[in-house]
Amino acid sequence: VLHKEMQGGSASGERALAAFVLIALKEAEVIPGVSELTGRAIQKTRTYLENDIDLLEDMYELALVGYALQITNSPRVAEVMNKLDAKATMKDGTKYWTKPETGIQWKGWAPPKDQAKAVDIETTAYALLSLGVQKDLEGGLPVLKWVTSQRNPEGGFSSTQDTIIALQSLAEFATMVYSPNFNMKVRLTSKTPEVPFQQDFNVDANNALVLQTADVPVDVKLLNIQAEGSGIALAEISTYFNTDEEIEVSSFDVNVTLFDETTKGFTVKVCGRWLKEGNSGMAMMDIGIPSGMTPDMETLDTSKAPMYKRSEMGYRKLSLYFDEFDKQVQCASIYMANTDKVAEKQPSVIRLYDYYEPKNQATTFYTSKVLADSGVCDVCGSECFCSAKP
């Protein structure tokens, strides 16, 4: 089990894992014949969780156990939901659950809006699933509002697991508020006097599932959104910007060293360790591949990385999977061969992050000075009509 909140070593993790399995068994009953095979296991697992209700304190554990008992019709589910509700945070008309932040501090200059931790999104989504089962529209709307506010511009959330649960909770809760008869007009207007801008969107049964977008001029500082008609629509504004340095203090320590640099290639060695308390969850090390270069997989050396599991090639990056990182340094190296003629190569990114909690990450860049300083004639010579150097 690589999800840190369900890992062994604590009773809390064991109960969360038991609840996760119980949910899977119950949801599998839609398959013909499965209920006859899982009925006894479902009953025994539910009883195990019911017997430990008085010990439940962790918010993730409460949300997961609450939903598991909800869908298995436990007579004690209200006890769990009351304990969970007592730990909720209410803010600006939203309701959510969050664990205290540890180890990450914002730097002094105006930080951007921060996306919640993956575990907080997953916890709140499980709570929303329970409220959906209860058909509690009034209690669920503030939770729904918060979950939708955590979506990223691509429609997902922070990590794989929280995205799955969040989308499931939104989809199931949406059935309570959906109406097939709606017709809306949404107008987006600039409130910056010197930058006029207006965009209208029509939303009806014919295009309700179609994403409609508009590019807002960069000088617009304030927008007004108005809607008329009937129905429900979600409006989202995404802002993109770049910084020269990381906004958050890193959760990992990452160091990069290059060896044997020539115009034909070099060896890159990446070392990392965990900086926060305990261990990370499952981690990924993404090594960016410079333009015109190809990693020689036969040279991949992970002998100094005891928790390394496997590698995967992606678009212009090599991803290495690790079970976890602790305070001990783990290193991996690989030879990058110069396979295409690209001069003045630019820095490539290396990112080390917790797979299930991507906010816990560190980013650095690397570049070969030999290849960065090489010009067109250095890499392709006469093929680029360069005369021989005297």
Tab-separated table of C-alpha atoms in Angstrom:
chain	number	residue	atom	x	y	z
A	1	VAL	CA	0.000	0.000	0.000
A	2	LEU	CA	1.642	3.245	-1.137
A	3	HIS	CA	-1.059	5.705	-0.028
A	4	LYS	CA	0.555	7.194	3.089
A	5	GLU	CA	-2.769	7.672	4.922
A	6	MET	CA	-3.478	3.918	4.635
A	7	GLN	CA	-0.045	2.528	5.347
A	8	GLY	CA	0.476	0.138	8.222
A	9	GLY	CA	2.200	0.991	11.455
A	10	SER	CA	-0.798	2.636	13.111
A	11	ALA	CA	-4.337	1.635	13.991
A	12	SER	CA	-5.572	4.705	12.110
A	13	GLY	CA	-3.992	3.492	8.870
A	14	GLU	CA	-5.371	-0.013	9.374
A	15	ARG	CA	-8.924	1.260	9.875
A	16	ALA	CA	-8.666	3.538	6.844
A	17	LEU	CA	-7.455	0.619	4.730
A	18	ALA	CA	-10.261	-1.601	6.051
A	19	ALA	CA	-12.811	1.087	5.142
A	20	PHE	CA	-11.295	1.439	1.664
A	21	VAL	CA	-11.593	-2.318	1.099
A	22	LEU	CA	-15.159	-2.309	2.446
A	23	ILE	CA	-16.136	0.416	-0.033
A	24	ALA	CA	-14.587	-1.567	-2.895
A	25	LEU	CA	-16.432	-4.744	-1.888
A	26	LYS	CA	-19.743	-2.921	-1.609
A	27	GLU	CA	-19.356	-1.127	-4.945
A	28	ALA	CA	-18.463	-4.446	-6.607
A	29	GLU	CA	-21.940	-5.787	-5.802
A	30	VAL	CA	-23.235	-4.256	-9.039
A	31	ILE	CA	-21.553	-7.213	-10.769
A	32	PRO	CA	-23.952	-10.191	-10.912
A	33	GLY	CA	-23.063	-12.925	-8.434
A	34	VAL	CA	-20.514	-10.896	-6.462
A	35	SER	CA	-22.759	-10.206	-3.463
A	36	GLU	CA	-22.966	-13.937	-2.707
A	37	LEU	CA	-19.166	-14.033	-2.473
A	38	THR	CA	-18.572	-10.813	-0.527
A	39	GLY	CA	-21.529	-10.657	1.863
A	40	ARG	CA	-19.741	-12.268	4.823
A	41	ALA	CA	-16.569	-10.189	4.335
A	42	ILE	CA	-18.637	-6.996	4.172
A	43	GLN	CA	-20.425	-7.817	7.407
A	44	LYS	CA	-17.214	-8.706	9.274
A	45	THR	CA	-15.393	-5.573	8.074
A	46	ARG	CA	-18.334	-3.350	8.986
A	47	THR	CA	-18.431	-4.869	12.469
A	48	TYR	CA	-14.682	-4.293	12.857
A	49	LEU	CA	-15.104	-0.600	12.015
A	50	GLU	CA	-18.178	-0.203	14.230
A	51	ASN	CA	-16.283	-1.625	17.203
A	52	ASP	CA	-13.570	1.044	16.797
A	53	ILE	CA	-15.812	4.091	16.345
A	54	ASP	CA	-14.859	5.511	19.748
A	55	LEU	CA	-11.189	5.427	18.696
A	56	LEU	CA	-11.655	7.358	15.452
A	57	GLU	CA	-9.967	10.775	15.570
A	58	ASP	CA	-8.128	11.342	12.294
A	59	MET	CA	-10.237	13.312	9.782
A	60	TYR	CA	-9.282	11.198	6.776
A	61	GLU	CA	-10.080	8.061	8.736
A	62	LEU	CA	-13.441	9.474	9.876
A	63	ALA	CA	-14.455	10.479	6.344
A	64	LEU	CA	-13.489	7.122	4.851
A	65	VAL	CA	-15.099	5.066	7.621
A	66	GLY	CA	-18.189	7.283	7.549
A	67	TYR	CA	-18.763	6.680	3.848
A	68	ALA	CA	-18.057	2.948	4.197
A	69	LEU	CA	-20.635	2.624	6.990
A	70	GLN	CA	-23.054	4.850	5.078
A	71	ILE	CA	-23.213	2.638	1.990
A	72	THR	CA	-23.413	-0.541	4.094
A	73	ASN	CA	-26.387	0.811	6.079
A	74	SER	CA	-24.676	0.731	9.454
A	75	PRO	CA	-26.931	1.821	12.341
A	76	ARG	CA	-23.938	3.641	13.870
A	77	VAL	CA	-23.011	5.825	10.907
A	78	ALA	CA	-24.464	8.951	12.560
A	79	GLU	CA	-21.886	8.678	15.355
A	80	VAL	CA	-19.050	8.846	12.846
A	81	MET	CA	-20.572	11.673	10.822
A	82	ASN	CA	-21.151	13.735	13.977
A	83	LYS	CA	-17.491	13.345	14.954
A	84	LEU	CA	-16.432	14.298	11.437
A	85	ASP	CA	-18.761	17.302	11.336
A	86	ALA	CA	-17.266	18.612	14.579
A	87	LYS	CA	-13.853	18.817	12.895
A	88	ALA	CA	-15.060	20.725	9.808
A	89	THR	CA	-13.810	24.182	8.843
A	90	MET	CA	-16.384	26.779	7.745
A	91	LYS	CA	-15.131	29.683	5.641
A	92	ASP	CA	-16.744	32.052	3.116
A	93	GLY	CA	-19.800	29.876	2.674
A	94	THR	CA	-17.788	26.689	2.191
A	95	LYS	CA	-17.228	23.659	4.396
A	96	TYR	CA	-14.187	21.398	4.285
A	97	TRP	CA	-11.763	19.304	6.318
A	98	THR	CA	-8.046	20.003	6.550
A	99	LYS	CA	-5.098	18.642	8.481
A	100	PRO	CA	-2.743	21.167	10.126
A	101	GLU	CA	0.126	22.134	7.833
A	102	THR	CA	3.596	21.011	8.901
A	103	GLY	CA	6.973	21.775	7.420
A	104	ILE	CA	5.947	24.107	4.583
A	105	GLN	CA	6.128	27.857	5.030
A	106	TRP	CA	5.341	30.532	2.501
A	107	LYS	CA	8.000	33.006	1.542
A	108	GLY	CA	7.395	36.608	2.446
A	109	TRP	CA	6.204	38.042	-0.868
A	110	ALA	CA	2.456	37.881	-1.624
A	111	PRO	CA	1.778	34.149	-2.142
A	112	PRO	CA	-0.807	33.024	-4.714
A	113	LYS	CA	-4.017	31.201	-3.863
A	114	ASP	CA	-2.895	27.839	-2.571
A	115	GLN	CA	-4.550	24.609	-3.670
A	116	ALA	CA	-5.437	22.363	-0.763
A	117	LYS	CA	-3.428	19.252	0.013
A	118	ALA	CA	-4.495	16.114	-1.839
A	119	VAL	CA	-5.474	14.397	1.410
A	120	ASP	CA	-7.746	17.328	2.335
A	121	ILE	CA	-9.496	17.182	-1.040
A	122	GLU	CA	-9.932	13.423	-0.739
A	123	THR	CA	-11.219	13.710	2.847
A	124	THR	CA	-13.750	16.387	1.914
A	125	ALA	CA	-14.833	14.436	-1.170
A	126	TYR	CA	-15.580	11.356	0.955
A	127	ALA	CA	-17.656	13.564	3.256
A	128	LEU	CA	-19.551	14.861	0.210
A	129	LEU	CA	-20.188	11.287	-0.934
A	130	SER	CA	-21.746	10.527	2.456
A	131	LEU	CA	-23.925	13.626	2.276
A	132	GLY	CA	-25.007	12.558	-1.190
A	133	VAL	CA	-26.089	9.153	0.098
A	134	GLN	CA	-28.076	10.951	2.815
A	135	LYS	CA	-29.672	13.222	0.164
A	136	ASP	CA	-28.618	16.157	2.358
A	137	LEU	CA	-28.739	18.946	-0.226
A	138	GLU	CA	-28.538	21.794	2.275
A	139	GLY	CA	-25.599	20.295	4.154
A	140	GLY	CA	-23.799	19.256	1.000
A	141	LEU	CA	-23.847	22.517	-0.975
A	142	PRO	CA	-21.125	24.270	1.098
A	143	VAL	CA	-18.971	21.145	0.744
A	144	LEU	CA	-19.705	20.982	-2.985
A	145	LYS	CA	-18.675	24.632	-3.333
A	146	TRP	CA	-15.317	23.990	-1.688
A	147	VAL	CA	-14.540	20.840	-3.687
A	148	THR	CA	-15.260	22.573	-7.003
A	149	SER	CA	-13.004	25.469	-5.972
A	150	GLN	CA	-10.054	23.064	-5.765
A	151	ARG	CA	-10.184	21.933	-9.389
A	152	ASN	CA	-7.169	22.744	-11.520
A	153	PRO	CA	-7.524	24.328	-14.996
A	154	GLU	CA	-7.405	20.886	-16.652
A	155	GLY	CA	-10.437	19.667	-14.697
A	156	GLY	CA	-8.578	17.432	-12.270
A	157	PHE	CA	-7.398	18.062	-8.741
A	158	SER	CA	-4.070	17.643	-6.939
A	159	SER	CA	-3.213	13.955	-7.474
A	160	THR	CA	-4.652	10.783	-8.991
A	161	GLN	CA	-6.485	9.441	-5.948
A	162	ASP	CA	-8.106	12.688	-4.812
A	163	THR	CA	-9.173	13.417	-8.406
A	164	ILE	CA	-10.992	10.068	-8.642
A	165	ILE	CA	-12.882	10.544	-5.374
A	166	ALA	CA	-13.602	14.240	-5.966
A	167	LEU	CA	-15.044	13.637	-9.438
A	168	GLN	CA	-17.127	10.741	-8.112
A	169	SER	CA	-18.520	12.915	-5.315
A	170	LEU	CA	-19.325	15.780	-7.691
A	171	ALA	CA	-21.006	13.452	-10.177
A	172	GLU	CA	-23.151	11.725	-7.559
A	173	PHE	CA	-24.119	14.951	-5.808
A	174	ALA	CA	-24.941	16.585	-9.148
A	175	THR	CA	-27.803	14.128	-9.630
A	176	MET	CA	-29.554	15.865	-6.725
A	177	VAL	CA	-29.466	19.326	-8.309
A	178	TYR	CA	-29.651	18.468	-12.008
A	179	SER	CA	-32.616	19.564	-14.090
A	180	PRO	CA	-32.986	18.671	-17.782
A	181	ASN	CA	-34.817	21.924	-18.458
A	182	PHE	CA	-32.472	24.871	-18.210
A	183	ASN	CA	-31.408	27.820	-20.304
A	184	MET	CA	-28.830	30.285	-19.070
A	185	LYS	CA	-27.003	33.302	-20.390
A	186	VAL	CA	-23.736	34.113	-18.631
A	187	ARG	CA	-21.990	37.433	-19.279
A	188	LEU	CA	-18.359	38.100	-18.430
A	189	THR	CA	-17.489	41.821	-18.242
A	190	SER	CA	-14.304	43.720	-17.461
A	191	LYS	CA	-14.476	45.956	-14.392
A	192	THR	CA	-11.179	47.598	-15.340
A	193	PRO	CA	-12.300	50.905	-16.946
A	194	GLU	CA	-9.363	51.310	-19.327
A	195	VAL	CA	-9.638	47.731	-20.666
A	196	PRO	CA	-13.088	47.049	-22.158
A	197	PHE	CA	-13.970	43.368	-22.479
A	198	GLN	CA	-17.207	41.394	-22.721
A	199	GLN	CA	-17.962	37.749	-23.465
A	200	ASP	CA	-21.361	36.028	-23.490
A	201	PHE	CA	-21.935	32.307	-22.968
A	202	ASN	CA	-25.209	30.506	-23.648
A	203	VAL	CA	-25.731	27.287	-21.697
A	204	ASP	CA	-28.647	24.971	-22.465
A	205	ALA	CA	-29.436	21.273	-22.820
A	206	ASN	CA	-27.624	21.123	-26.170
A	207	ASN	CA	-24.226	22.280	-24.916
A	208	ALA	CA	-24.374	21.645	-21.163
A	209	LEU	CA	-21.463	19.187	-21.310
A	210	VAL	CA	-19.323	21.376	-23.585
A	211	LEU	CA	-16.513	23.415	-22.030
A	212	GLN	CA	-16.730	27.030	-23.186
A	213	THR	CA	-13.657	29.229	-22.773
A	214	ALA	CA	-12.492	32.768	-23.433
A	215	ASP	CA	-9.094	34.467	-23.232
A	216	VAL	CA	-9.224	37.517	-20.993
A	217	PRO	CA	-6.838	40.422	-21.780
A	218	VAL	CA	-3.875	40.368	-19.400
A	219	ASP	CA	-4.520	43.962	-18.290
A	220	VAL	CA	-7.977	43.144	-16.923
A	221	LYS	CA	-7.669	43.205	-13.131
A	222	LEU	CA	-11.292	42.646	-12.119
A	223	LEU	CA	-14.105	40.685	-13.769
A	224	ASN	CA	-17.849	40.688	-13.216
A	225	ILE	CA	-19.857	37.516	-13.902
A	226	GLN	CA	-23.629	37.779	-14.312
A	227	ALA	CA	-26.114	35.013	-15.081
A	228	GLU	CA	-29.783	35.073	-16.017
A	229	GLY	CA	-32.278	32.350	-16.807
A	230	SER	CA	-32.518	28.990	-15.050
A	231	GLY	CA	-30.009	26.247	-14.337
A	232	ILE	CA	-26.598	25.691	-12.760
A	233	ALA	CA	-23.206	26.352	-14.360
A	234	LEU	CA	-19.650	26.444	-13.042
A	235	ALA	CA	-17.447	29.436	-13.894
A	236	GLU	CA	-13.704	29.172	-13.367
A	237	ILE	CA	-10.918	31.695	-13.883
A	238	SER	CA	-7.387	30.356	-14.350
A	239	THR	CA	-4.330	32.586	-13.997
A	240	TYR	CA	-0.851	31.530	-15.104
A	241	PHE	CA	2.435	33.149	-14.124
A	242	ASN	CA	6.114	32.273	-13.808
A	243	THR	CA	8.607	32.921	-11.023
A	244	ASP	CA	12.395	32.742	-10.940
A	245	GLU	CA	12.377	30.690	-7.755
A	246	GLU	CA	10.106	28.304	-5.911
A	247	ILE	CA	7.307	29.836	-3.862
A	248	GLU	CA	7.319	27.136	-1.210
A	249	VAL	CA	10.120	25.725	0.858
A	250	SER	CA	10.973	22.349	-0.666
A	251	SER	CA	9.879	19.093	0.957
A	252	PHE	CA	12.793	17.252	-0.663
A	253	ASP	CA	16.473	18.062	-0.998
A	254	VAL	CA	17.608	17.499	-4.597
A	255	ASN	CA	21.150	17.721	-5.971
A	256	VAL	CA	22.295	17.244	-9.565
A	257	THR	CA	25.811	16.456	-10.778
A	258	LEU	CA	27.015	16.049	-14.376
A	259	PHE	CA	29.971	13.835	-15.340
A	260	ASP	CA	31.994	13.201	-18.506
A	261	GLU	CA	30.587	16.165	-20.413
A	262	THR	CA	31.396	16.203	-24.133
A	263	THR	CA	29.551	17.290	-27.242
A	264	LYS	CA	28.432	13.649	-27.571
A	265	GLY	CA	26.660	13.554	-24.211
A	266	PHE	CA	27.073	13.371	-20.447
A	267	THR	CA	26.044	11.413	-17.352
A	268	VAL	CA	23.531	13.061	-15.032
A	269	LYS	CA	23.364	11.964	-11.391
A	270	VAL	CA	20.367	13.003	-9.285
A	271	CYS	CA	20.302	12.573	-5.506
A	272	GLY	CA	17.401	13.289	-3.183
A	273	ARG	CA	16.218	12.936	0.388
A	274	TRP	CA	13.093	13.750	2.433
A	275	LEU	CA	13.226	16.909	4.578
A	276	LYS	CA	9.985	16.706	6.570
A	277	GLU	CA	9.051	14.464	9.479
A	278	GLY	CA	8.819	10.710	8.921
A	279	ASN	CA	8.914	9.421	5.356
A	280	SER	CA	7.331	10.500	2.106
A	281	GLY	CA	4.692	8.426	0.378
A	282	MET	CA	5.366	6.878	-3.017
A	283	ALA	CA	7.637	9.332	-4.829
A	284	MET	CA	8.494	10.119	-8.437
A	285	MET	CA	11.669	11.640	-9.810
A	286	ASP	CA	11.066	13.268	-13.190
A	287	ILE	CA	14.306	13.938	-15.071
A	288	GLY	CA	13.791	16.307	-17.977
A	289	ILE	CA	15.468	15.280	-21.239
A	290	PRO	CA	17.312	18.133	-23.009
A	291	SER	CA	16.378	18.873	-26.613
A	292	GLY	CA	18.146	16.600	-29.054
A	293	MET	CA	19.192	14.070	-26.412
A	294	THR	CA	18.133	10.512	-25.590
A	295	PRO	CA	18.671	8.698	-22.273
A	296	ASP	CA	20.574	5.420	-22.628
A	297	MET	CA	18.403	3.134	-20.494
A	298	GLU	CA	21.115	0.459	-20.347
A	299	THR	CA	23.249	2.870	-18.303
A	300	LEU	CA	20.557	3.587	-15.695
A	301	ASP	CA	22.206	3.021	-12.301
A	302	THR	CA	19.937	2.814	-9.247
A	303	SER	CA	22.297	0.835	-7.012
A	304	LYS	CA	22.356	3.779	-4.578
A	305	ALA	CA	18.551	3.972	-4.457
A	306	PRO	CA	17.245	1.081	-2.305
A	307	MET	CA	13.609	2.191	-2.624
A	308	TYR	CA	13.679	2.458	-6.440
A	309	LYS	CA	11.005	0.337	-8.165
A	310	ARG	CA	10.808	1.051	-11.888
A	311	SER	CA	11.232	3.612	-14.690
A	312	GLU	CA	8.943	5.009	-17.338
A	313	MET	CA	9.635	7.140	-20.415
A	314	GLY	CA	7.320	10.086	-20.996
A	315	TYR	CA	7.314	13.077	-23.309
A	316	ARG	CA	10.765	14.633	-22.878
A	317	LYS	CA	11.190	13.202	-19.401
A	318	LEU	CA	12.298	10.026	-17.654
A	319	SER	CA	10.218	9.131	-14.582
A	320	LEU	CA	11.686	6.999	-11.797
A	321	TYR	CA	9.328	5.473	-9.209
A	322	PHE	CA	10.305	5.046	-5.535
A	323	ASP	CA	8.371	3.406	-2.701
A	324	GLU	CA	9.380	6.298	-0.439
A	325	PHE	CA	12.134	8.699	0.594
A	326	ASP	CA	13.465	9.213	4.108
A	327	LYS	CA	16.395	11.182	5.538
A	328	GLN	CA	18.903	8.925	3.753
A	329	VAL	CA	20.087	10.123	0.347
A	330	GLN	CA	19.078	8.030	-2.672
A	331	CYS	CA	20.785	8.547	-6.033
A	332	ALA	CA	20.185	7.525	-9.641
A	333	SER	CA	22.301	8.239	-12.708
A	334	ILE	CA	21.960	7.799	-16.461
A	335	TYR	CA	23.866	8.727	-19.614
A	336	MET	CA	22.243	11.279	-21.922
A	337	ALA	CA	23.385	10.800	-25.518
A	338	ASN	CA	23.384	13.695	-27.958
A	339	THR	CA	21.367	12.139	-30.809
A	340	ASP	CA	20.186	15.247	-32.681
A	341	LYS	CA	22.027	18.377	-33.683
A	342	VAL	CA	20.771	21.067	-31.294
A	343	ALA	CA	23.025	23.984	-30.381
A	344	GLU	CA	22.935	26.144	-27.241
A	345	LYS	CA	20.881	23.688	-25.216
A	346	GLN	CA	18.666	25.207	-22.536
A	347	PRO	CA	18.315	24.012	-18.916
A	348	SER	CA	16.068	21.008	-18.252
A	349	VAL	CA	13.950	20.521	-15.150
A	350	ILE	CA	14.205	17.824	-12.489
A	351	ARG	CA	11.255	17.395	-10.151
A	352	LEU	CA	11.030	15.084	-7.138
A	353	TYR	CA	7.565	14.816	-5.583
A	354	ASP	CA	5.220	12.719	-3.468
A	355	TYR	CA	2.879	10.950	-5.897
A	356	TYR	CA	-0.180	11.152	-3.641
A	357	GLU	CA	0.651	14.604	-2.222
A	358	PRO	CA	2.271	16.561	-5.103
A	359	LYS	CA	2.515	19.711	-2.986
A	360	ASN	CA	5.407	17.929	-1.278
A	361	GLN	CA	7.993	18.444	-3.982
A	362	ALA	CA	11.264	20.047	-5.011
A	363	THR	CA	12.350	21.357	-8.394
A	364	THR	CA	15.773	22.136	-9.796
A	365	PHE	CA	17.350	22.615	-13.220
A	366	TYR	CA	20.443	21.257	-14.913
A	367	THR	CA	22.363	21.961	-18.099
A	368	SER	CA	25.635	20.843	-19.624
A	369	LYS	CA	27.994	23.810	-19.903
A	370	VAL	CA	29.749	22.137	-22.821
A	371	LEU	CA	26.519	21.768	-24.799
A	372	ALA	CA	25.013	25.057	-23.618
A	373	ASP	CA	28.079	26.918	-24.916
A	374	SER	CA	28.207	25.000	-28.199
A	375	GLY	CA	27.176	26.839	-31.340
A	376	VAL	CA	25.699	25.574	-34.578
A	377	CYS	CA	29.092	24.896	-36.101
A	378	ASP	CA	30.194	22.943	-33.027
A	379	VAL	CA	27.378	20.424	-33.362
A	380	CYS	CA	27.007	19.996	-37.122
A	381	GLY	CA	30.158	21.411	-38.747
A	382	SER	CA	30.214	21.162	-42.528
A	383	GLU	CA	26.634	19.913	-42.637
A	384	CYS	CA	25.643	23.432	-41.614
A	385	PHE	CA	28.060	24.962	-44.152
A	386	CYS	CA	30.559	25.876	-41.446
A	387	SER	CA	34.158	26.285	-42.521
A	388	ALA	CA	36.846	24.406	-40.629
A	389	LYS	CA	38.412	26.313	-37.755
A	390	PRO	CA	42.048	27.332	-38.408
